[in-house]
Amino acid sequence: MTASPAAKRKPGKLTRRNTWIAYSFLAPNFLGFFCFTLIPVLFSVALAFLTWNGGSMSRITFAGFGNFATIFKNFNFAKTDLGITLRNTVYYTFFTVPLTIALALALALALNRAGRGAKALRAVFFFPYVSSIVAICMCWRFMMMKTGLINQALAVVGISVNASWTQDKNLAIWSIILVSMWRNAGYYMVMYLAGLQGVPAELYEAATMDGANGWQKFWKVTFPMLTPTTFFVSVMMVINCFKIYDMVAIMTEGGPGRATKMLVNYIYDMSFVSPKYGVASAVAMVLFAIVLTVTVIQFRAEKKWVNYM
Amino acid sequence: MSVQTVARRANGRAFGILGKAALYAALFLLACVTLIPFVWMLSSSLKLDQEVFRYPMRWIPETAHWGNYVEIWRKIPLGTYFQNTVAVAAAVTAMQILTSSFAAYAFAKMQFRGRDALFLCYIGTIAVPWQVYMLPQFIMMRNIGLYDTIWALVVLQSFSAFGVFLMRQFYLTIPNELCEAARIDGLSEYGIWARIVLPLAMPAVATLFIFTFVNTWNDYMGPLIYLTRDANKTIQVGLQRFIQSFTSDYHLIMAAALCSLIPVTILFLVMQRYFIEGIATTGLKG
């Protein structure tokens, strides 16, 4: 324990003084945190029940559940704004998470086996993650143009794509999925590398003695032992996928039509383009509810897994 | 490391010289795919605009137009953008490190009433996506007159709960006996923080430094919401403006984009250990 024994026995002046010292340590950060994070978080909940179009504060009226009624009205995955943005976000998440996990795991397994040069390669794979989204998304957008590098390369292997990826109804969302795989795989690879360090070598020795081949070792030893990592990584990735905005804004601007509009695009539009603050916050609550659900599931499951690790 | 070596030896028989060669070939191919966009960016930035999409594409331009890198500074106020970005990133990073390392001391090394509840509050807000409360923050900033100033970004990003969490986790690994001994020797709590805990926590400070700096440098949505006048823009939204006003100057856009990557690339090359190991140990979001 951290308090000095004397302070524990006599909960008098000393404890009180200690408390004030502790508060003085916290104050600089807490004041900023309180004003600029905590209050806005609470404010966002309140805002979802108000009607306010960005004008003067005197125009604010109480809306009750009106904003939620608005966004859920005639709810339809193909027509309403909430329906379409939800569908797009779920579609993007559904494909991005497993594909990125497969890539990240493959990279980690390969790097774990490579001896010389592994550190340099690790840095290479990680590098896209630190490079600015604006710069790389512009680059990918150009490379995915009709006569760009990607279509030229595909033509070499006999696949002809006669469209700009980011402007095609069906390809646009895949351009985002592919670029986000390329950008994030290295980040999750690092987590898998850490996970692989925790797999005891004896298990492999035992498997070898039992005559297991490489494939069997992966499915019977490595993969099960990595379950906690995989779980943690997928939860984080799902949450991050639901927060996607930058990539879409730069590569497709939500288009063509509304084909790549995501949940956060919807919040952004309602907040800053054609302000309906109440509606924006109601959509934000939907996003929050989704993320919270995923987080709670993670929290519960993590407790269960502590015993195994 | 030794665990890994043993594991590798155990796998040795099934995994001969041929396997090793195939492994390196695959890794090399993947590394190339990873780096191709950057090479393409460099190659395009040295071409003329009509050359960028010529078929078949040439990796090495017939003549390298280094002049492109001069022209971009004339077309957009790139210097101003860089200055603003450096200012925001430096201020945010300094404030983060200072306030987080300070507050984390109370959470990790002191006892006081309400500690656990308060810490839970911090952790709780990490779980709330920023996009949920960006609008209330915006309304607040507008009302206190910070809209369209870089101060809005500095004020909003300087006090993250994540920094406190990261520092606290590291402080917990520093033995309490060290602090106790210092207390007996008559050092004040501030003294213990400054002379014992903080110097031992330098790896965590380095991790927090590079995390925060890179994130602030690359931040797009914050500046997009807050900065409208050209004189106030950071490099990320500046690039966005560039692409909007000179849509088909692909070669110049790529030159500017490449310039925007340079500072972070240098930082990454120098400090990548802290970056990568920071992620592996804390396992947390950027």
Coordinates of C-alpha atoms in Angstrom, one line a residue:
Chain A
M1 CA 0.0 0.0 0.0
T2 CA 1.1 3.5 -0.7
A3 CA 0.2 5.6 2.3
S4 CA 2.8 5.6 5.0
P5 CA 1.9 3.4 8.0
A6 CA 1.7 6.4 10.3
A7 CA -1.0 7.9 8.1
K8 CA -3.0 4.8 8.3
R9 CA -3.1 4.6 12.0
K10 CA -4.0 8.2 12.6
P11 CA -6.6 9.3 10.1
G12 CA -6.2 12.8 11.2
K13 CA -4.3 15.8 9.9
L14 CA -1.7 13.8 8.0
T15 CA -4.3 12.0 5.9
R16 CA -6.1 15.2 5.2
R17 CA -2.9 16.9 4.1
N18 CA -2.1 13.9 1.9
T19 CA -5.4 14.1 0.3
W20 CA -4.8 17.7 -0.6
I21 CA -1.4 16.9 -2.0
A22 CA -3.0 14.2 -4.1
Y23 CA -5.6 16.6 -5.4
S24 CA -2.9 19.1 -6.3
F25 CA -1.3 16.4 -8.4
L26 CA -4.5 15.7 -10.2
A27 CA -5.7 19.3 -10.6
P28 CA -4.0 20.4 -13.8
N29 CA -5.1 17.3 -15.7
F30 CA -8.5 17.0 -14.0
L31 CA -9.6 20.6 -14.6
G32 CA -9.0 20.2 -18.3
F33 CA -10.5 16.7 -18.4
F34 CA -13.6 17.8 -16.5
C35 CA -14.3 20.9 -18.7
F36 CA -13.4 19.5 -22.1
T37 CA -14.2 15.8 -21.9
L38 CA -16.5 15.0 -19.0
I39 CA -19.0 17.9 -19.4
P40 CA -19.2 17.4 -23.2
V41 CA -19.9 13.7 -22.7
L42 CA -22.8 14.5 -20.3
F43 CA -23.9 17.4 -22.6
S44 CA -24.1 15.0 -25.6
V45 CA -26.7 12.9 -23.8
A46 CA -28.8 16.0 -22.9
L47 CA -28.5 17.3 -26.5
A48 CA -30.1 14.2 -27.9
F49 CA -33.4 15.2 -26.2
L50 CA -33.4 18.8 -27.4
T51 CA -34.3 20.5 -30.7
W52 CA -31.6 23.0 -31.7
N53 CA -30.6 24.0 -35.2
G54 CA -27.4 25.7 -34.3
G55 CA -28.8 29.2 -33.9
S56 CA -29.1 31.2 -30.7
M57 CA -29.6 29.3 -27.5
S58 CA -33.0 30.9 -27.0
R59 CA -34.4 28.8 -29.8
I60 CA -33.7 25.5 -28.0
T61 CA -36.8 23.5 -27.2
F62 CA -37.3 20.2 -25.4
A63 CA -37.8 17.3 -27.9
G64 CA -38.3 14.3 -25.6
F65 CA -37.7 11.3 -27.8
G66 CA -38.5 13.3 -30.9
N67 CA -35.0 13.1 -32.3
F68 CA -34.9 9.3 -31.9
A69 CA -38.3 9.1 -33.6
T70 CA -37.0 11.2 -36.5
I71 CA -34.0 9.0 -37.1
F72 CA -35.8 5.7 -36.7
K73 CA -38.9 6.8 -38.7
N74 CA -39.7 4.4 -41.5
F75 CA -36.4 2.7 -40.7
N76 CA -35.1 0.9 -43.7
F77 CA -31.6 -0.3 -44.5
A78 CA -31.9 0.8 -48.1
K79 CA -33.6 4.1 -47.8
T80 CA -33.3 6.1 -44.6
D81 CA -30.1 7.9 -43.6
L82 CA -29.7 5.9 -40.4
G83 CA -30.5 2.7 -42.2
I84 CA -28.0 3.2 -45.0
T85 CA -25.2 4.5 -42.9
L86 CA -25.7 1.6 -40.4
R87 CA -25.7 -0.9 -43.2
N88 CA -22.6 0.6 -44.8
T89 CA -20.7 0.7 -41.5
V90 CA -21.7 -2.9 -40.6
Y91 CA -20.8 -4.1 -44.1
Y92 CA -17.4 -2.4 -43.8
T93 CA -16.8 -3.8 -40.3
F94 CA -18.0 -7.3 -41.2
F95 CA -15.3 -7.7 -44.0
T96 CA -12.6 -5.5 -42.5
V97 CA -12.2 -7.2 -39.2
P98 CA -11.7 -10.9 -40.3
L99 CA -9.6 -9.9 -43.3
T100 CA -7.3 -7.6 -41.3
I101 CA -7.0 -10.2 -38.5
A102 CA -6.0 -12.9 -41.0
L103 CA -3.4 -10.6 -42.5
A104 CA -2.1 -9.4 -39.2
L105 CA -1.8 -12.9 -37.9
A106 CA 0.0 -14.2 -41.0
L107 CA 2.5 -11.3 -40.8
A108 CA 3.1 -12.0 -37.1
L109 CA 3.6 -15.7 -37.7
A110 CA 6.0 -15.1 -40.5
L111 CA 8.0 -12.5 -38.6
N112 CA 8.1 -14.7 -35.6
R113 CA 9.9 -17.3 -37.7
A114 CA 12.2 -15.0 -39.5
G115 CA 15.4 -14.5 -37.7
R116 CA 17.6 -11.9 -39.4
G117 CA 15.8 -8.8 -40.6
A118 CA 12.7 -9.4 -38.6
K119 CA 13.0 -6.0 -36.8
A120 CA 13.4 -4.1 -40.0
L121 CA 10.4 -5.9 -41.6
R122 CA 8.3 -5.2 -38.5
A123 CA 9.0 -1.5 -38.9
V124 CA 8.1 -1.7 -42.6
F125 CA 4.7 -3.3 -42.0
F126 CA 4.0 -1.0 -39.1
F127 CA 4.9 2.2 -41.1
P128 CA 1.5 2.7 -42.9
Y129 CA -0.1 3.0 -39.5
V130 CA 1.9 6.1 -38.5
S131 CA 1.7 7.8 -41.9
S132 CA -1.0 10.5 -42.3
I133 CA -4.4 9.3 -43.5
V134 CA -4.8 12.3 -45.8
A135 CA -1.6 11.7 -47.7
I136 CA -2.0 7.9 -48.1
C137 CA -5.7 8.1 -48.9
M138 CA -5.1 10.6 -51.7
C139 CA -2.3 8.4 -53.0
W140 CA -4.6 5.3 -53.0
R141 CA -7.4 7.2 -54.5
F142 CA -5.1 8.2 -57.4
M143 CA -3.7 4.7 -57.7
M144 CA -7.3 3.3 -57.9
M145 CA -8.3 5.6 -60.7
K146 CA -9.6 4.2 -64.0
T147 CA -6.1 4.2 -65.6
G148 CA -4.2 4.0 -62.4
L149 CA -1.6 1.6 -61.1
I150 CA -4.1 -0.9 -59.5
N151 CA -6.2 -1.4 -62.6
Q152 CA -3.0 -1.6 -64.7
A153 CA -1.7 -4.3 -62.4
L154 CA -5.0 -6.2 -62.5
A155 CA -5.0 -6.0 -66.3
V156 CA -1.6 -7.8 -66.3
V157 CA -3.2 -10.8 -64.5
G158 CA -6.2 -10.7 -66.8
I159 CA -8.7 -8.9 -64.6
S160 CA -10.1 -5.9 -66.4
V161 CA -11.7 -3.2 -64.2
N162 CA -13.0 -0.3 -66.2
A163 CA -13.8 2.1 -63.5
S164 CA -12.4 4.3 -60.8
W165 CA -12.6 2.3 -57.6
T166 CA -13.7 5.2 -55.5
Q167 CA -16.4 6.2 -57.9
D168 CA -17.9 2.9 -58.6
K169 CA -21.1 1.9 -56.7
N170 CA -19.9 -1.6 -55.8
L171 CA -16.1 -1.1 -55.6
A172 CA -16.1 2.1 -53.5
I173 CA -16.6 0.4 -50.2
W174 CA -14.0 -2.2 -51.1
S175 CA -11.5 0.5 -51.8
I176 CA -12.0 1.6 -48.2
I177 CA -11.8 -1.9 -46.9
L178 CA -8.6 -2.7 -48.7
V179 CA -6.9 0.6 -47.7
S180 CA -7.8 0.2 -44.1
M181 CA -6.5 -3.4 -44.2
W182 CA -3.2 -2.1 -45.6
R183 CA -3.0 0.6 -43.1
N184 CA -3.9 -1.2 -39.9
A185 CA -2.6 -4.8 -40.3
G186 CA 0.8 -3.8 -39.0
Y187 CA -0.7 -2.3 -35.9
Y188 CA -2.5 -5.5 -35.0
M189 CA 0.5 -7.6 -36.1
V190 CA 2.4 -6.0 -33.2
M191 CA -0.2 -7.2 -30.8
Y192 CA -0.1 -10.7 -32.2
L193 CA 3.7 -10.7 -32.0
A194 CA 3.3 -9.9 -28.3
G195 CA 0.8 -12.7 -28.0
L196 CA 3.1 -15.2 -29.7
Q197 CA 5.8 -14.5 -27.1
G198 CA 3.4 -15.9 -24.5
V199 CA 3.0 -19.3 -26.1
P200 CA 5.2 -21.7 -24.1
A201 CA 7.8 -23.6 -26.2
E202 CA 7.1 -26.8 -24.3
L203 CA 3.7 -27.1 -26.1
Y204 CA 5.5 -27.1 -29.5
E205 CA 8.0 -29.7 -28.2
A206 CA 5.2 -31.9 -27.0
A207 CA 3.4 -31.5 -30.3
T208 CA 6.5 -32.4 -32.3
M209 CA 7.0 -35.5 -30.2
D210 CA 3.5 -36.5 -31.0
G211 CA 4.3 -36.1 -34.6
A212 CA 2.2 -33.1 -35.4
N213 CA 3.0 -31.2 -38.6
G214 CA 3.2 -27.4 -39.0
W215 CA -0.4 -27.1 -40.0
Q216 CA -1.6 -29.1 -37.0
K217 CA 0.6 -27.2 -34.7
F218 CA -0.9 -24.0 -35.8
W219 CA -4.5 -25.1 -35.4
K220 CA -4.0 -27.2 -32.2
V221 CA -1.4 -25.0 -30.4
T222 CA -0.8 -21.6 -31.8
F223 CA -4.3 -20.5 -32.6
P224 CA -6.0 -21.7 -29.4
M225 CA -3.2 -20.1 -27.3
L226 CA -3.8 -16.8 -29.2
T227 CA -7.5 -16.7 -28.5
P228 CA -7.3 -13.9 -25.9
T229 CA -5.2 -11.8 -28.3
T230 CA -7.6 -12.5 -31.2
F231 CA -10.5 -11.6 -29.0
F232 CA -9.0 -8.4 -27.8
V233 CA -7.9 -7.4 -31.3
S234 CA -11.3 -8.1 -32.8
V235 CA -13.1 -6.1 -30.2
M236 CA -10.8 -3.1 -30.6
M237 CA -11.1 -3.4 -34.4
V238 CA -14.9 -3.5 -34.3
I239 CA -14.9 -0.4 -32.2
N240 CA -12.5 1.4 -34.5
C241 CA -14.4 0.3 -37.6
F242 CA -17.6 1.9 -36.2
K243 CA -15.7 5.2 -35.7
I244 CA -14.5 5.4 -39.3
Y245 CA -14.6 8.8 -40.9
D246 CA -11.3 10.2 -42.2
M247 CA -10.7 7.5 -44.9
V248 CA -14.2 7.9 -46.3
A249 CA -14.1 11.7 -46.3
I250 CA -10.9 11.7 -48.3
M251 CA -11.3 8.7 -50.6
T252 CA -15.0 8.7 -51.6
E253 CA -16.7 11.6 -49.7
G254 CA -19.4 9.1 -48.8
G255 CA -20.2 8.5 -52.5
P256 CA -21.1 7.6 -55.1
G257 CA -24.5 8.6 -53.9
R258 CA -24.6 7.3 -50.4
A259 CA -22.8 4.1 -51.1
T260 CA -20.0 4.7 -48.6
K261 CA -21.7 7.0 -46.1
M262 CA -20.9 5.8 -42.6
L263 CA -22.5 6.5 -39.2
V264 CA -19.9 9.2 -38.4
N265 CA -20.5 10.9 -41.7
Y266 CA -24.1 11.2 -40.7
I267 CA -23.2 12.7 -37.3
Y268 CA -20.8 15.1 -39.0
D269 CA -23.4 16.3 -41.6
M270 CA -26.1 16.8 -38.9
S271 CA -23.5 18.7 -36.7
F272 CA -21.6 20.9 -39.2
V273 CA -23.1 20.8 -42.6
S274 CA -26.9 21.2 -42.1
P275 CA -27.0 21.6 -38.4
K276 CA -29.7 19.6 -36.5
Y277 CA -27.9 19.2 -33.2
G278 CA -30.6 17.1 -31.6
V279 CA -30.6 14.6 -34.5
A280 CA -26.8 14.5 -34.6
S281 CA -26.7 13.7 -30.9
A282 CA -29.4 11.0 -31.2
V283 CA -27.3 9.3 -33.9
A284 CA -24.3 9.8 -31.7
M285 CA -26.2 7.9 -29.0
V286 CA -26.8 5.0 -31.4
L287 CA -23.0 4.9 -32.1
F288 CA -22.3 5.1 -28.3
A289 CA -24.8 2.2 -27.6
I290 CA -23.1 0.0 -30.2
V291 CA -19.6 0.7 -28.8
L292 CA -20.8 0.3 -25.3
T293 CA -22.3 -3.1 -26.0
V294 CA -19.1 -4.3 -27.6
T295 CA -17.1 -3.0 -24.6
V296 CA -19.3 -4.7 -22.1
I297 CA -19.0 -8.0 -23.9
Q298 CA -15.3 -7.6 -23.9
F299 CA -15.2 -6.8 -20.2
R300 CA -17.3 -9.8 -19.3
A301 CA -15.4 -12.2 -21.5
E302 CA -12.1 -11.0 -20.3
K303 CA -12.9 -11.8 -16.7
K304 CA -13.8 -15.3 -17.8
W305 CA -10.5 -15.8 -19.6
V306 CA -8.2 -14.6 -16.8
N307 CA -8.1 -18.2 -15.5
Y308 CA -6.8 -19.7 -18.7
M309 CA -3.9 -17.3 -19.1
Chain B
M1 CA 13.6 -14.1 -26.9
S2 CA 14.9 -17.4 -25.5
V3 CA 11.4 -18.8 -25.6
Q4 CA 11.2 -17.9 -29.2
T5 CA 14.5 -19.5 -30.0
V6 CA 13.5 -22.7 -28.4
A7 CA 10.2 -22.7 -30.3
R8 CA 12.1 -22.1 -33.5
R9 CA 14.5 -25.0 -32.8
A10 CA 11.6 -27.2 -32.0
N11 CA 10.1 -26.4 -35.4
G12 CA 13.4 -26.8 -37.1
R13 CA 13.0 -30.2 -38.5
A14 CA 9.7 -29.6 -40.3
F15 CA 11.0 -26.3 -41.5
G16 CA 14.1 -26.6 -43.6
I17 CA 16.2 -24.4 -45.7
L18 CA 13.6 -24.4 -48.5
G19 CA 10.9 -23.3 -46.1
K20 CA 13.1 -20.5 -44.9
A21 CA 13.7 -19.3 -48.4
A22 CA 9.9 -19.4 -49.2
L23 CA 9.2 -17.5 -45.9
Y24 CA 11.6 -14.7 -46.8
A25 CA 10.3 -14.5 -50.3
A26 CA 6.8 -14.1 -49.0
L27 CA 7.8 -11.5 -46.5
F28 CA 9.8 -9.6 -49.1
L29 CA 6.8 -9.5 -51.4
L30 CA 4.5 -8.3 -48.6
A31 CA 7.0 -5.6 -47.7
C32 CA 7.0 -4.5 -51.3
V33 CA 3.2 -4.3 -51.4
T34 CA 3.3 -2.3 -48.2
L35 CA 5.7 0.2 -49.5
I36 CA 4.4 0.5 -53.1
P37 CA 2.1 3.5 -52.4
F38 CA 5.0 5.5 -51.0
V39 CA 7.2 4.7 -54.0
W40 CA 4.3 5.6 -56.3
M41 CA 3.9 8.9 -54.4
L42 CA 7.6 9.7 -54.8
S43 CA 7.6 8.7 -58.5
S44 CA 4.5 10.7 -59.3
S45 CA 5.7 13.7 -57.4
L46 CA 8.6 14.0 -59.9
K47 CA 6.5 13.8 -63.0
L48 CA 4.4 16.2 -65.1
D49 CA 0.7 16.0 -64.5
Q50 CA -0.1 14.2 -67.8
E51 CA 2.6 11.7 -67.1
V52 CA 1.1 10.4 -63.9
F53 CA -1.6 8.2 -65.5
R54 CA 0.3 7.2 -68.7
Y55 CA 0.1 3.6 -69.7
P56 CA 2.2 1.6 -69.0
M57 CA 3.3 3.4 -65.9
R58 CA 7.0 4.2 -65.5
W59 CA 8.4 3.9 -62.0
I60 CA 11.3 6.2 -62.9
P61 CA 10.2 9.4 -64.7
E62 CA 12.0 10.2 -67.9
T63 CA 13.2 13.4 -66.3
A64 CA 12.8 14.1 -62.7
H65 CA 11.0 17.4 -62.2
W66 CA 12.4 18.4 -58.8
G67 CA 10.9 21.8 -59.5
N68 CA 7.5 20.4 -58.4
Y69 CA 8.8 20.6 -54.9
V70 CA 9.5 24.3 -55.3
E71 CA 6.2 25.0 -57.0
I72 CA 4.0 23.6 -54.2
W73 CA 5.3 26.2 -51.8
R74 CA 4.1 28.9 -54.2
K75 CA 0.7 27.4 -54.8
I76 CA -0.4 26.9 -51.3
P77 CA 0.8 28.4 -48.0
L78 CA 2.6 25.2 -47.1
G79 CA 4.9 27.0 -44.7
T80 CA 2.0 28.4 -42.7
Y81 CA 0.4 24.9 -42.5
F82 CA 3.6 23.4 -41.3
Q83 CA 4.1 26.1 -38.6
N84 CA 0.6 25.7 -37.3
T85 CA 0.9 21.9 -37.2
V86 CA 4.2 22.1 -35.3
A87 CA 2.7 24.5 -32.9
V88 CA -0.3 22.4 -32.1
A89 CA 1.6 19.1 -32.0
A90 CA 4.3 20.6 -29.7
A91 CA 1.9 22.3 -27.3
V92 CA -0.4 19.3 -27.1
T93 CA 2.4 16.9 -26.5
A94 CA 4.1 19.0 -23.9
M95 CA 0.9 19.5 -22.0
Q96 CA -0.1 15.9 -22.2
I97 CA 3.2 14.7 -20.8
L98 CA 3.3 17.2 -18.1
T99 CA -0.3 16.9 -16.8
S100 CA -0.6 13.1 -17.4
S101 CA 2.6 12.2 -15.6
F102 CA 1.7 14.5 -12.7
A103 CA -1.9 13.2 -12.3
A104 CA -0.8 9.6 -12.7
Y105 CA 1.4 9.9 -9.7
A106 CA -1.7 10.5 -7.5
F107 CA -3.5 7.5 -9.0
A108 CA -0.5 5.1 -8.7
K109 CA 1.4 6.1 -5.6
M110 CA -1.0 7.9 -3.3
Q111 CA -4.0 7.1 -1.2
F112 CA -6.9 9.5 -1.0
R113 CA -10.6 9.5 -0.8
G114 CA -12.4 9.0 -4.1
R115 CA -9.4 7.7 -5.9
D116 CA -10.9 4.6 -7.4
A117 CA -14.2 6.3 -8.3
L118 CA -12.3 9.0 -10.1
F119 CA -10.0 6.6 -11.9
L120 CA -13.1 4.7 -13.1
C121 CA -14.4 8.0 -14.4
Y122 CA -11.2 8.4 -16.4
I123 CA -11.3 4.9 -17.8
G124 CA -15.0 5.2 -18.6
T125 CA -14.5 8.2 -20.9
I126 CA -11.7 6.4 -22.8
A127 CA -14.5 4.0 -23.8
V128 CA -16.7 6.8 -25.2
P129 CA -15.9 7.5 -28.8
W130 CA -14.8 11.1 -29.4
Q131 CA -17.3 11.3 -32.3
V132 CA -20.1 11.0 -29.7
Y133 CA -19.1 14.3 -27.9
M134 CA -17.4 16.3 -30.7
L135 CA -20.5 18.4 -31.2
P136 CA -20.9 19.5 -27.5
Q137 CA -17.2 20.3 -27.5
F138 CA -17.6 22.4 -30.7
I139 CA -20.6 24.3 -29.2
M140 CA -18.5 25.0 -26.1
M141 CA -15.5 26.2 -28.1
R142 CA -17.6 28.4 -30.2
N143 CA -19.2 30.0 -27.2
I144 CA -15.8 30.8 -25.6
G145 CA -14.6 32.3 -28.8
L146 CA -11.9 29.7 -29.7
Y147 CA -13.6 28.7 -33.0
D148 CA -11.1 29.0 -35.9
T149 CA -8.1 29.2 -33.7
I150 CA -5.5 26.5 -33.1
W151 CA -6.1 27.1 -29.4
A152 CA -9.3 25.1 -29.7
L153 CA -7.3 22.0 -30.7
V154 CA -4.6 22.6 -28.0
V155 CA -7.2 23.0 -25.3
L156 CA -9.2 20.0 -26.3
Q157 CA -6.4 17.6 -26.9
S158 CA -4.1 18.4 -24.0
F159 CA -5.9 16.6 -21.2
S160 CA -6.6 13.1 -22.5
A161 CA -7.5 10.4 -20.0
F162 CA -5.5 8.0 -22.1
G163 CA -2.2 9.7 -21.2
V164 CA -3.0 9.4 -17.5
F165 CA -3.9 5.7 -17.9
L166 CA -0.7 5.0 -19.8
M167 CA 1.5 6.7 -17.2
R168 CA -0.3 5.1 -14.3
Q169 CA 0.2 1.6 -15.7
F170 CA 3.9 2.2 -15.9
Y171 CA 4.1 3.9 -12.4
L172 CA 2.5 0.7 -10.9
T173 CA 5.6 -1.3 -12.0
I174 CA 7.9 1.0 -10.1
P175 CA 8.4 -0.5 -6.6
N176 CA 6.6 1.3 -3.8
E177 CA 9.6 0.7 -1.5
L178 CA 11.6 3.3 -3.5
C179 CA 8.9 5.9 -2.7
E180 CA 8.7 4.8 1.0
A181 CA 12.5 5.1 1.4
A182 CA 12.4 8.6 -0.1
R183 CA 9.5 9.6 2.2
I184 CA 11.5 8.4 5.2
D185 CA 14.4 10.5 4.0
G186 CA 12.1 13.5 4.1
L187 CA 11.5 14.0 0.4
S188 CA 8.1 15.6 -0.3
E189 CA 5.6 13.9 -2.7
Y190 CA 6.5 16.4 -5.4
G191 CA 10.2 15.6 -4.8
I192 CA 9.5 11.9 -5.2
W193 CA 7.7 12.5 -8.4
A194 CA 10.4 14.7 -9.9
R195 CA 13.5 12.9 -8.6
I196 CA 12.5 9.2 -8.5
V197 CA 9.3 8.2 -10.3
L198 CA 9.5 10.4 -13.4
P199 CA 13.1 9.6 -14.2
L200 CA 12.4 5.9 -13.9
A201 CA 9.3 6.3 -16.1
M202 CA 11.2 7.7 -19.1
P203 CA 10.3 4.8 -21.4
A204 CA 6.6 5.5 -20.8
V205 CA 7.2 9.2 -21.3
A206 CA 8.8 8.4 -24.7
T207 CA 5.9 6.2 -25.6
L208 CA 3.4 8.9 -24.7
F209 CA 5.5 11.5 -26.5
I210 CA 5.5 9.7 -29.8
F211 CA 1.9 8.6 -29.6
T212 CA 0.6 12.1 -28.9
F213 CA 2.9 13.8 -31.4
V214 CA 2.0 11.5 -34.2
N215 CA -1.7 11.5 -33.5
T216 CA -1.8 15.3 -33.3
W217 CA 0.3 15.7 -36.4
N218 CA -2.0 13.3 -38.4
D219 CA -5.3 14.5 -36.9
Y220 CA -7.7 15.4 -39.6
M221 CA -11.2 15.6 -38.2
G222 CA -10.3 18.1 -35.4
P223 CA -8.7 20.7 -37.7
L224 CA -11.5 20.0 -40.2
I225 CA -14.1 21.0 -37.6
Y226 CA -12.3 24.0 -36.1
L227 CA -10.1 25.7 -38.7
T228 CA -11.5 27.6 -41.6
R229 CA -9.2 30.4 -42.4
D230 CA -6.1 29.5 -44.4
A231 CA -3.8 31.2 -42.0
N232 CA -4.9 28.8 -39.2
K233 CA -4.9 25.5 -41.0
T234 CA -2.8 22.6 -40.2
I235 CA -1.1 20.5 -42.8
Q236 CA -3.8 17.8 -43.0
V237 CA -6.7 20.1 -43.8
G238 CA -4.3 22.2 -45.9
L239 CA -3.6 19.2 -48.1
Q240 CA -7.4 18.7 -48.4
R241 CA -7.8 22.3 -49.6
F242 CA -5.0 21.7 -52.1
I243 CA -6.8 18.7 -53.6
Q244 CA -10.0 20.6 -53.8
S245 CA -8.6 23.7 -55.6
F246 CA -6.1 21.9 -57.9
T247 CA -8.0 18.7 -58.5
S248 CA -5.9 17.4 -61.4
D249 CA -2.5 18.5 -60.4
Y250 CA -1.7 15.0 -59.3
H251 CA 2.0 15.5 -59.3
L252 CA 1.9 18.5 -57.1
I253 CA -0.6 16.9 -54.7
M254 CA 1.7 14.0 -54.3
A255 CA 4.7 16.2 -53.7
A256 CA 2.9 18.1 -51.0
A257 CA 1.5 14.8 -49.5
L258 CA 5.0 13.4 -49.4
C259 CA 6.3 16.5 -47.6
S260 CA 3.6 16.1 -45.0
L261 CA 4.9 12.6 -44.2
I262 CA 8.5 13.6 -43.6
P263 CA 8.5 14.8 -39.9
V264 CA 6.6 11.8 -38.7
T265 CA 8.7 9.4 -40.7
I266 CA 11.9 10.8 -39.1
L267 CA 10.4 10.5 -35.7
F268 CA 9.2 7.0 -36.3
L269 CA 12.6 5.9 -37.6
V270 CA 14.4 7.3 -34.5
M271 CA 11.8 6.2 -31.9
Q272 CA 10.1 3.2 -33.4
R273 CA 11.1 1.0 -30.5
Y274 CA 9.0 3.1 -28.0
F275 CA 6.2 3.2 -30.4
I276 CA 6.0 -0.5 -31.2
E277 CA 6.8 -1.7 -27.7
G278 CA 4.4 0.8 -26.2
I279 CA 1.6 -0.8 -28.2
A280 CA 2.7 -4.3 -27.4
T281 CA 2.8 -3.7 -23.6
T282 CA -0.1 -1.4 -23.1
G283 CA -2.1 -2.9 -25.9
L284 CA -4.1 0.2 -26.3
K285 CA -5.6 2.5 -28.9
G286 CA -3.9 5.3 -30.6

